[in-house]
CSV table of C-alpha atoms in Angstrom, one decimal:
chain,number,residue,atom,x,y,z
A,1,UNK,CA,0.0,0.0,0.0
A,2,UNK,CA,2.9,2.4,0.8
A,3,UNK,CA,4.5,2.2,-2.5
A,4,UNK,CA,5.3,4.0,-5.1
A,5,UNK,CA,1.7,3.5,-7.2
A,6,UNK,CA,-0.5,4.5,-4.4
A,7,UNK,CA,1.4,8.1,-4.5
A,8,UNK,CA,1.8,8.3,-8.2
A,9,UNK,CA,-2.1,7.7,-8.2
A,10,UNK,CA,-2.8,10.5,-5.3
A,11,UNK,CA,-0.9,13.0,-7.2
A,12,UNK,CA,-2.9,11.6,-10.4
A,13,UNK,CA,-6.2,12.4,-8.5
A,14,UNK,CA,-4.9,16.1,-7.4
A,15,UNK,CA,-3.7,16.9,-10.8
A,16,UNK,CA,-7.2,16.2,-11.8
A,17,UNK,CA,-9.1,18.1,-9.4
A,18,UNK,CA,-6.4,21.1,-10.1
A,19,UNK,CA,-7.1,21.0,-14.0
A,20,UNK,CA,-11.0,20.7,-13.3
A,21,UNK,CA,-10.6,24.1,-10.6
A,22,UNK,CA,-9.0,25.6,-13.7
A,23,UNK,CA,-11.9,24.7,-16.4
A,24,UNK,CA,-14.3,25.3,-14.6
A,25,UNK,CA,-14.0,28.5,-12.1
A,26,UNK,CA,-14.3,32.0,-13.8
A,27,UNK,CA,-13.0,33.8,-10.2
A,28,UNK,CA,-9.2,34.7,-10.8
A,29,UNK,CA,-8.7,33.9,-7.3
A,30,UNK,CA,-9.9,30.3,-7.2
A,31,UNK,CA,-8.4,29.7,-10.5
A,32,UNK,CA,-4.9,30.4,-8.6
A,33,UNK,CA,-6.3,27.3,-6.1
A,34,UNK,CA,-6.4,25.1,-9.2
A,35,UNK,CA,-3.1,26.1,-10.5
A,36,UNK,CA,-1.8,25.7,-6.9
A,37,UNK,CA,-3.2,22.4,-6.3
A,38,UNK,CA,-1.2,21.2,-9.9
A,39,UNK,CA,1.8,22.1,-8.6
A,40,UNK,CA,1.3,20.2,-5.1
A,41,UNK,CA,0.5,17.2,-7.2
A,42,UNK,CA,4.1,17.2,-9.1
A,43,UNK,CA,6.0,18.0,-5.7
A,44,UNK,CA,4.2,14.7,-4.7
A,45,UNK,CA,5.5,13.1,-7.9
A,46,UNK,CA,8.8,13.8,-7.6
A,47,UNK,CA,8.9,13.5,-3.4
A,48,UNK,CA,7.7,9.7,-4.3
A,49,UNK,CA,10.1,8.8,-7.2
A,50,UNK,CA,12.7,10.7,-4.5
A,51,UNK,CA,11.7,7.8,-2.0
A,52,UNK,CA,11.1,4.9,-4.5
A,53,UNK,CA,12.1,5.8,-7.8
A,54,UNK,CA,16.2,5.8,-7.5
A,55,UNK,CA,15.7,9.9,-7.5
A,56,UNK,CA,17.4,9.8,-4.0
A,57,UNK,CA,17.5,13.3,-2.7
A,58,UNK,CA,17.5,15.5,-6.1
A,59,UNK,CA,13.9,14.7,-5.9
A,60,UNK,CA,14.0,17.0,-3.0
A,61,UNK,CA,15.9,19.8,-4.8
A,62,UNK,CA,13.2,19.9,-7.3
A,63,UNK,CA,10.4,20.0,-5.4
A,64,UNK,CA,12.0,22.8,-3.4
A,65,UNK,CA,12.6,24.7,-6.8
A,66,UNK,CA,8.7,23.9,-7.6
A,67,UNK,CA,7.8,25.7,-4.3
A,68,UNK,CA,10.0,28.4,-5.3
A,69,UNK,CA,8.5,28.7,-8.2
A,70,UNK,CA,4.9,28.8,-6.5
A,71,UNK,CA,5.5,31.5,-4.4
A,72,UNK,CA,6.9,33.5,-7.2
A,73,UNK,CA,3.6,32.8,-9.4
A,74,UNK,CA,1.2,33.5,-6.3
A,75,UNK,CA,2.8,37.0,-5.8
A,76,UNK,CA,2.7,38.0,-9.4
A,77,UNK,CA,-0.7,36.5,-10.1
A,78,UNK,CA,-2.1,38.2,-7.3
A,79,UNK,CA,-0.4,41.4,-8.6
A,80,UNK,CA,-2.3,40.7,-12.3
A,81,UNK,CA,-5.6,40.4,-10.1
A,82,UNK,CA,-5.9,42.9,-8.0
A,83,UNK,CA,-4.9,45.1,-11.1
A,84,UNK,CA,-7.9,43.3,-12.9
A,85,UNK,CA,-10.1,44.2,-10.0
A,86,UNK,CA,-9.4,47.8,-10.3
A,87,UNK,CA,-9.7,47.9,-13.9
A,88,UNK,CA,-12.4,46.5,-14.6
A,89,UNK,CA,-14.4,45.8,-11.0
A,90,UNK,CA,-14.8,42.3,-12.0
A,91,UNK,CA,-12.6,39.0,-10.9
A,92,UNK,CA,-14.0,36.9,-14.3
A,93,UNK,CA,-11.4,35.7,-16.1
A,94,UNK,CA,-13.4,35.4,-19.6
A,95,UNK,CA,-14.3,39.4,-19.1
A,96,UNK,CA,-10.6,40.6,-19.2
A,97,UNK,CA,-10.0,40.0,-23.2
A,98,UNK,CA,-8.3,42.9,-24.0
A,99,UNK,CA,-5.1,43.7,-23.3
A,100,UNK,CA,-5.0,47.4,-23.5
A,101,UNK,CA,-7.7,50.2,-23.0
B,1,UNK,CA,-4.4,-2.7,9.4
B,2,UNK,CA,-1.8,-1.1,11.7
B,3,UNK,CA,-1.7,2.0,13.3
B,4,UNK,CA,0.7,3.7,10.6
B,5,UNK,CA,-1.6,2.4,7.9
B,6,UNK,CA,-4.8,4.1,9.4
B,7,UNK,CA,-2.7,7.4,9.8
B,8,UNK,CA,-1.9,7.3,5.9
B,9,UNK,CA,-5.6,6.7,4.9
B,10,UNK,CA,-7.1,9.8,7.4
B,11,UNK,CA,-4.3,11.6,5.9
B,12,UNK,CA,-5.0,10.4,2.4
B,13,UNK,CA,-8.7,11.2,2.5
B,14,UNK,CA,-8.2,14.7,4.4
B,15,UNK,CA,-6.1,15.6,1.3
B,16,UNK,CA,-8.2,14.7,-1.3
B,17,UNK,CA,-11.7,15.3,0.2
B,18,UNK,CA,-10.4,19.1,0.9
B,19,UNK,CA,-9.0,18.9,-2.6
B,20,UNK,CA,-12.7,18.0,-3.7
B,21,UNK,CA,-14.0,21.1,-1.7
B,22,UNK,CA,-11.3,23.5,-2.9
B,23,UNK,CA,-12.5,23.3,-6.3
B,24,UNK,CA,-16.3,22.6,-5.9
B,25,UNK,CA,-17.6,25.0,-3.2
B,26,UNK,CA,-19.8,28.0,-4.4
B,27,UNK,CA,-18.0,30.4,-1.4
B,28,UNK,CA,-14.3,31.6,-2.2
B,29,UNK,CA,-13.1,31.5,1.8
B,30,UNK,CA,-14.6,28.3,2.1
B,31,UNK,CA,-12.5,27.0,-0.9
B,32,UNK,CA,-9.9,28.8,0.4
B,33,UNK,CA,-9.9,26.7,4.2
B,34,UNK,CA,-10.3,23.8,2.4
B,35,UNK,CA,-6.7,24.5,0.6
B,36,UNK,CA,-5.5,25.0,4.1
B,37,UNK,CA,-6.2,21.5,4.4
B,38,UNK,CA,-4.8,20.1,1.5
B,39,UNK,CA,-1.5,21.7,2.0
B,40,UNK,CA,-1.3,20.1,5.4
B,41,UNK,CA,-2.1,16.6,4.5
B,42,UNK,CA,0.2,17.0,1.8
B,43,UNK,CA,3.3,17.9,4.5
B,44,UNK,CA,1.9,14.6,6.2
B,45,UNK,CA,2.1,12.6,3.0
B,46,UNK,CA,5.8,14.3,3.0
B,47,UNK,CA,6.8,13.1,6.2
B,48,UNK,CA,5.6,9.4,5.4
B,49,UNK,CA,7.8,9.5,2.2
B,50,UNK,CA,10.6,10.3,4.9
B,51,UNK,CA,10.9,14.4,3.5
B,52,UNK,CA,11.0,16.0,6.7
B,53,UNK,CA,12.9,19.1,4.8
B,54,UNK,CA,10.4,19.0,2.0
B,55,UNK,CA,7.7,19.2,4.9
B,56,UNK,CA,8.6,22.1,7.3
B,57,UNK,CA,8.9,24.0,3.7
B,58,UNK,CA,5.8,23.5,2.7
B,59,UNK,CA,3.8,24.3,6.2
B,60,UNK,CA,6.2,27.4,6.5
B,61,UNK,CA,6.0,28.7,2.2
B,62,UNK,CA,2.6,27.3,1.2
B,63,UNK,CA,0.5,27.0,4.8
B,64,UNK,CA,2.2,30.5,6.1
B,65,UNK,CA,2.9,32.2,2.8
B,66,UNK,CA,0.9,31.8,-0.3
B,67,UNK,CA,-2.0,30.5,1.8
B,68,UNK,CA,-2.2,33.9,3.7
B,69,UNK,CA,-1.5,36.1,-0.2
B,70,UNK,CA,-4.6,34.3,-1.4
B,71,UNK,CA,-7.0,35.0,1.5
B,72,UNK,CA,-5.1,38.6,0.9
B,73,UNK,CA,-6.3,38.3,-2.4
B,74,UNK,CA,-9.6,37.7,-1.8
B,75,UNK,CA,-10.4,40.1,0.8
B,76,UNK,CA,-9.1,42.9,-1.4
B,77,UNK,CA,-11.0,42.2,-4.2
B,78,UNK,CA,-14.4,41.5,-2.4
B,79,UNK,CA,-16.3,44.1,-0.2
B,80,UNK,CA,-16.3,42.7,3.1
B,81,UNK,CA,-20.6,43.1,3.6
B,82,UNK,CA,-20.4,41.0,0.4
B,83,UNK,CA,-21.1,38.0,2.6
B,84,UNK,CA,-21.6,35.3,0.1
B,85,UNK,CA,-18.2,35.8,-2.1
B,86,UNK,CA,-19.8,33.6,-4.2
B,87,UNK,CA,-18.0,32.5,-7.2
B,88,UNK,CA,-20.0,30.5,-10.3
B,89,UNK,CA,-18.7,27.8,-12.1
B,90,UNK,CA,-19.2,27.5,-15.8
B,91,UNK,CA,-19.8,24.0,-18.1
B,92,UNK,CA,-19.0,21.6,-14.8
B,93,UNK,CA,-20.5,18.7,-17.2
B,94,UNK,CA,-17.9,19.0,-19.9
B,95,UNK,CA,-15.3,19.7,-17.5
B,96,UNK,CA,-15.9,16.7,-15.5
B,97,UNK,CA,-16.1,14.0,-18.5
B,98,UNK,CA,-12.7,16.0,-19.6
B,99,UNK,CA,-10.9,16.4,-16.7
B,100,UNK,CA,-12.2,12.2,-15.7
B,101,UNK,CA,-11.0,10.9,-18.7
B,102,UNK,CA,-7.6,12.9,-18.4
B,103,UNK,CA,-7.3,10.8,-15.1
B,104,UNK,CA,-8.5,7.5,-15.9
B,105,UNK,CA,-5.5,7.7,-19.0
B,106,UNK,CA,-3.0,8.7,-16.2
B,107,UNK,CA,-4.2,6.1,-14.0
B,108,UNK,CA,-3.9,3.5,-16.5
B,109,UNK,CA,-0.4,4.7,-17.7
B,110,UNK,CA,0.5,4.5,-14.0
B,111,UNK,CA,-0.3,0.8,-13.4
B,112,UNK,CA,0.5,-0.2,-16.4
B,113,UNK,CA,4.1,1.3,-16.8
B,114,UNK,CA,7.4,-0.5,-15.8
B,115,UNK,CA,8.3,2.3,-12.8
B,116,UNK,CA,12.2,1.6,-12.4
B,117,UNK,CA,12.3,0.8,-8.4
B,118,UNK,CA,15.0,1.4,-6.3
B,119,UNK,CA,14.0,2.3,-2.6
B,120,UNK,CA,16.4,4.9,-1.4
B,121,UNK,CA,18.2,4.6,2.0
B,122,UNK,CA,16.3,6.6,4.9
B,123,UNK,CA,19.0,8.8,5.8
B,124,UNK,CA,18.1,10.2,9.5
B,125,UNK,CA,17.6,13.9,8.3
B,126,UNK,CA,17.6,15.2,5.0
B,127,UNK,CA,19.0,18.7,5.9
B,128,UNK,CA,22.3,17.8,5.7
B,129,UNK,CA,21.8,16.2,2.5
B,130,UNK,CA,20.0,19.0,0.8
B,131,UNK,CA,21.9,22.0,2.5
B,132,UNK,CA,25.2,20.4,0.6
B,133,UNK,CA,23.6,18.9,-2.6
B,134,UNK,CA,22.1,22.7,-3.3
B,135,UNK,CA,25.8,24.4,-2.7
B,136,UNK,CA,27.8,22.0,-5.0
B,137,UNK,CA,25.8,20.3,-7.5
B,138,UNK,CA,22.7,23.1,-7.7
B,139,UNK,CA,24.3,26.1,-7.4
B,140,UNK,CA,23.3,27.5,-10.3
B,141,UNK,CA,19.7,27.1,-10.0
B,142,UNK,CA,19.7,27.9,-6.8
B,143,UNK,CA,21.1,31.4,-7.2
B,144,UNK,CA,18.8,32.0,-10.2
B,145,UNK,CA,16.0,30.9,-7.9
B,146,UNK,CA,17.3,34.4,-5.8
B,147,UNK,CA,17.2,36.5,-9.0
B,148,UNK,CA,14.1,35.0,-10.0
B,149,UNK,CA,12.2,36.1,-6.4
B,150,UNK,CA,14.0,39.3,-6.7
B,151,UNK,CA,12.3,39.4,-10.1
B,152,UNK,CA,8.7,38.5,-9.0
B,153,UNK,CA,9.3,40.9,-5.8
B,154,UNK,CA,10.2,44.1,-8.1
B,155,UNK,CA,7.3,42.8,-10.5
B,156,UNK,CA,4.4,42.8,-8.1
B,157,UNK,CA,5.2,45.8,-5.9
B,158,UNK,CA,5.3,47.6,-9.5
B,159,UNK,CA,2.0,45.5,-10.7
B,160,UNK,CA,0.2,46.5,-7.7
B,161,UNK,CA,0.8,49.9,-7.1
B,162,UNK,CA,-1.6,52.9,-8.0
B,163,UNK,CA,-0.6,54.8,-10.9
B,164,UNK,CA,0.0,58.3,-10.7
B,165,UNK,CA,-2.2,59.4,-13.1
């Protein structure tokens, strides 16, 4: 049960529920949560290959670069948002299609 | 069914069921408490693959960090009397058959593939390990990692600000 397929199969299910967050929601906000949920499920890819794959500890590394890279993305996409916000008073993603006003 | 077993399934199913509810509830800091959640069972699922590094960093950046930025992010962008915060979903049929057949492909490449298995040694902490692993073999990435923050740092602040005219 503790092996690598039950992991692999848990981040599966994450990356799933991320991508559907992502179709579905039209709040900027909660479409970050979806993209943030993807991301989890790769750090738990690469944590698992790290314990039973033969990835040994550079598994680690990249999951720390991953979470790196999350933080990063949350600030900027935040950034993008609340300028959205102010612009255009509205947080739906399919109302922002124009790049300039 | 052991004691360690139990603790893997709770932790399992607190993962994934606030997963479910991060991206199904109709009220944003609802979804957003249920990603508190899911970040935490993940750090558990961490420590059971013997990551206790990988763990700490994830309570302290995602729990204490981008978890806090979000709520921050919704609470600016939302009038507080606005008590529902509701948030609608669009085409949840389509997007469920997609995102289910998506998953049951993965899942099927997953059982079905020849994973290469070599359990790796517990090692008794995984500081060590990493602290010297990212000064000699990743140094490069990890100083762009610093440039890149510095990047995303400069980049909101200037994002974010009010323009002057």
């Amino acid at each position: 049960m503790n092996d690598l397929n039950t992991y692999l199969t848990i981040g599966a299910i994450l990356f799933s529920l991320g991508l559907y967050g992502v179709i579905t929601r039209r709040n900027g906000v909660a479409v970050l949560m979806g993209v943030e949920l993807i991301l989890n499920s790769a750090n738990v890819n690469f944590i698992a290959f790290a314990r039973f794959g033969g990835m040994n500890l550079s598994g680690h590394i990249f999951a720390l670069f991953v979470i790196i890279m999350a933080a990063a993305e949350a600030a900027v996409a935040l950034a993008i948002i609340i300028n959205l916000y102010n612009k255009f008073g509205t947080l739906n993603v399919d109302d922002a299609r124009i790049l300039k006003q | 069914m052991s004691f360690s077993d139990l603790t893997f399934f709770l932790i399992v199913a607190l993962t994934i069921g606030s997963a479910l509810y991060v991206v199904t509830s109709q009220r944003l800091v609802y979804s957003a408490m249920a990603l508190f959640f899911t970040l935490l069972g993940l750090a558990g699922l961490y420590v059971f693959l013997m990551a206790d590094f990988i763990a700490g960093t994830q309570v302290i950046i995602y729990v204490g960090g981008i978890l806090v930025l979000l709520v921050f992010g919704i609470m600016l962008t939302h009038r507080i009397s606005d008590i529902r915060l509701s948030h609608t979903s669009m085409q949840r049929g389509v997007g469920g058959v997609v995102v289910l057949l998506i998953f049951v492909g993965l899942y099927r490449m997953i059982t079905s593939a020849p994973w290469y298995l070599e359990a790796a040694p517990a090692p008794e902490s995984t500081v060590k390990i990493i602290g010297t692993l990212l000064m000699i073999d990743y140094l490069l990435p990890f100083e762009v990692a610093s440039v890149l923050l510095l990047a995303a740092l400069i980049g909101a602040a200037m994002l974010s600000r009010k323009s002057e005219s």
